[in-house]
């Protein structure tokens, strides 16, 4: 069936461009440089040697295949009931008239905030389904936390948990979604691929999205000038998308990427699994101070995730939701004046205190000048040494903290940490299980 898109289809031609492919087994310093460049230039990158065991991925794929292979009469037993979005859905994307050529299942990803809707969905599935989902969510949540800490390190933030703490919060609003795009029958008379959309153009509202799909094509990302780039994926790769919240936190330095999925023109089904990393509903979102300066004015207002989420889902899929939370020109000027005024006052006070102390210690102007120069030089050298020490310690601590950095795919340390029968990596307070199960699932 041909389905109209929710917004006019941009027809600027697609073009194959080298999409960033990042190897997670690189050292943290090099890794942070590559990830930051990808987030700035594309808002997207592919991840290899991520360390998530193939066993965890395969079990999740088997569970997904089993669910979508059920008769429609079975799947609708766990359908989403508005206003709750959680459960099974077919064709409808949200509640505002957007449609696509797919079916899906949406679950909450945090055990401590899991509502009855999600519990009802998984309770109606075999035990292996619940265990597969739980193990997979824990693995990708740990991976996401590590990536966010690498980002914080690369941005020279004093606290590397600035971003990761948002999804490690016990009340994180993260969710997990699986999309299934059925293959076409050979005898069907379908419209040309260029005119069919499986899932319309949009950006993700959360912080990060971690996507894993099979090798059936369809995913496309958009460059800033509107060029669509087809994304080829390998079954062992992950795709990482910058979301709206991360764009706000970095004051626009990272851009949330607009993407879409073309209708499946293969006779094989396309399946994609997405972990949407989100803060708690009451978390305040605003540009972090390190991203604002006289040369980088504040671009976004402050808001809670709940406010943004409600606004985002009240709009159509293809709308530029983040634009509704940008500062207007007068607000930007006021923010900048306040910040500049505080900075100038602080500098003037320091200068006056420095002059008073220097006059007492030195009577001659030449001696005063020499004293200034020696004092400033010593402070500069001490500051540089301290920065070097802190950076070295940060890389060392982060390397020890994130098991994925110690090996490639299926690496020993990560494999043990992600193994449901062994010791799992603690991810905040939510390490007890993404869906309340866990322990002996693997």
JSON list of C-alpha atoms in Angstrom, two decimals, residues 109-114 134 137-139 141-142 164-174 424-439:
[
{"chain": "A", "resi": 109, "resn": "UNK", "atom": "CA", "xyz": [13.80, 0.76, 29.39]},
{"chain": "A", "resi": 110, "resn": "UNK", "atom": "CA", "xyz": [14.15, 1.60, 33.07]},
{"chain": "A", "resi": 111, "resn": "UNK", "atom": "CA", "xyz": [13.05, -0.99, 35.60]},
{"chain": "A", "resi": 112, "resn": "UNK", "atom": "CA", "xyz": [12.34, 1.54, 38.35]},
{"chain": "A", "resi": 113, "resn": "UNK", "atom": "CA", "xyz": [10.09, 3.65, 36.14]},
{"chain": "A", "resi": 114, "resn": "UNK", "atom": "CA", "xyz": [8.48, 0.79, 34.25]},
{"chain": "A", "resi": 134, "resn": "UNK", "atom": "CA", "xyz": [16.53, -7.16, 29.56]},
{"chain": "A", "resi": 137, "resn": "UNK", "atom": "CA", "xyz": [18.96, -3.03, 27.15]},
{"chain": "A", "resi": 138, "resn": "UNK", "atom": "CA", "xyz": [21.55, -3.39, 29.89]},
{"chain": "A", "resi": 139, "resn": "UNK", "atom": "CA", "xyz": [24.31, -3.88, 27.32]},
{"chain": "A", "resi": 141, "resn": "UNK", "atom": "CA", "xyz": [22.76, 1.31, 28.18]},
{"chain": "A", "resi": 142, "resn": "UNK", "atom": "CA", "xyz": [26.28, 0.63, 29.40]},
{"chain": "A", "resi": 164, "resn": "UNK", "atom": "CA", "xyz": [25.87, 9.98, 31.42]},
{"chain": "A", "resi": 165, "resn": "UNK", "atom": "CA", "xyz": [24.32, 10.70, 34.83]},
{"chain": "A", "resi": 166, "resn": "UNK", "atom": "CA", "xyz": [21.15, 11.74, 33.02]},
{"chain": "A", "resi": 167, "resn": "UNK", "atom": "CA", "xyz": [20.49, 8.23, 31.74]},
{"chain": "A", "resi": 168, "resn": "UNK", "atom": "CA", "xyz": [21.85, 6.50, 34.85]},
{"chain": "A", "resi": 169, "resn": "UNK", "atom": "CA", "xyz": [19.25, 8.30, 36.95]},
{"chain": "A", "resi": 170, "resn": "UNK", "atom": "CA", "xyz": [16.88, 5.88, 38.65]},
{"chain": "A", "resi": 171, "resn": "UNK", "atom": "CA", "xyz": [13.96, 7.67, 36.98]},
{"chain": "A", "resi": 172, "resn": "UNK", "atom": "CA", "xyz": [15.45, 7.91, 33.50]},
{"chain": "A", "resi": 173, "resn": "UNK", "atom": "CA", "xyz": [12.77, 8.08, 30.80]},
{"chain": "A", "resi": 174, "resn": "UNK", "atom": "CA", "xyz": [14.76, 6.00, 28.31]},
{"chain": "A", "resi": 424, "resn": "UNK", "atom": "CA", "xyz": [27.20, -7.22, 35.16]},
{"chain": "A", "resi": 425, "resn": "UNK", "atom": "CA", "xyz": [28.53, -3.73, 34.89]},
{"chain": "A", "resi": 426, "resn": "UNK", "atom": "CA", "xyz": [26.72, -1.49, 37.34]},
{"chain": "A", "resi": 427, "resn": "UNK", "atom": "CA", "xyz": [25.07, 1.40, 35.55]},
{"chain": "A", "resi": 428, "resn": "UNK", "atom": "CA", "xyz": [23.86, 3.72, 38.28]},
{"chain": "A", "resi": 429, "resn": "UNK", "atom": "CA", "xyz": [21.01, 2.35, 40.32]},
{"chain": "A", "resi": 430, "resn": "UNK", "atom": "CA", "xyz": [19.33, 0.81, 37.30]},
{"chain": "A", "resi": 431, "resn": "UNK", "atom": "CA", "xyz": [21.74, -2.13, 37.00]},
{"chain": "A", "resi": 432, "resn": "UNK", "atom": "CA", "xyz": [19.27, -4.48, 38.63]},
{"chain": "A", "resi": 433, "resn": "UNK", "atom": "CA", "xyz": [17.49, -5.06, 35.31]},
{"chain": "A", "resi": 434, "resn": "UNK", "atom": "CA", "xyz": [15.88, -3.01, 32.62]},
{"chain": "A", "resi": 435, "resn": "UNK", "atom": "CA", "xyz": [12.53, -4.75, 32.89]},
{"chain": "A", "resi": 436, "resn": "UNK", "atom": "CA", "xyz": [12.67, -6.01, 36.41]},
{"chain": "A", "resi": 437, "resn": "UNK", "atom": "CA", "xyz": [13.99, -9.41, 35.35]},
{"chain": "A", "resi": 438, "resn": "UNK", "atom": "CA", "xyz": [17.55, -10.31, 34.68]},
{"chain": "A", "resi": 439, "resn": "UNK", "atom": "CA", "xyz": [19.80, -12.35, 36.90]}
]
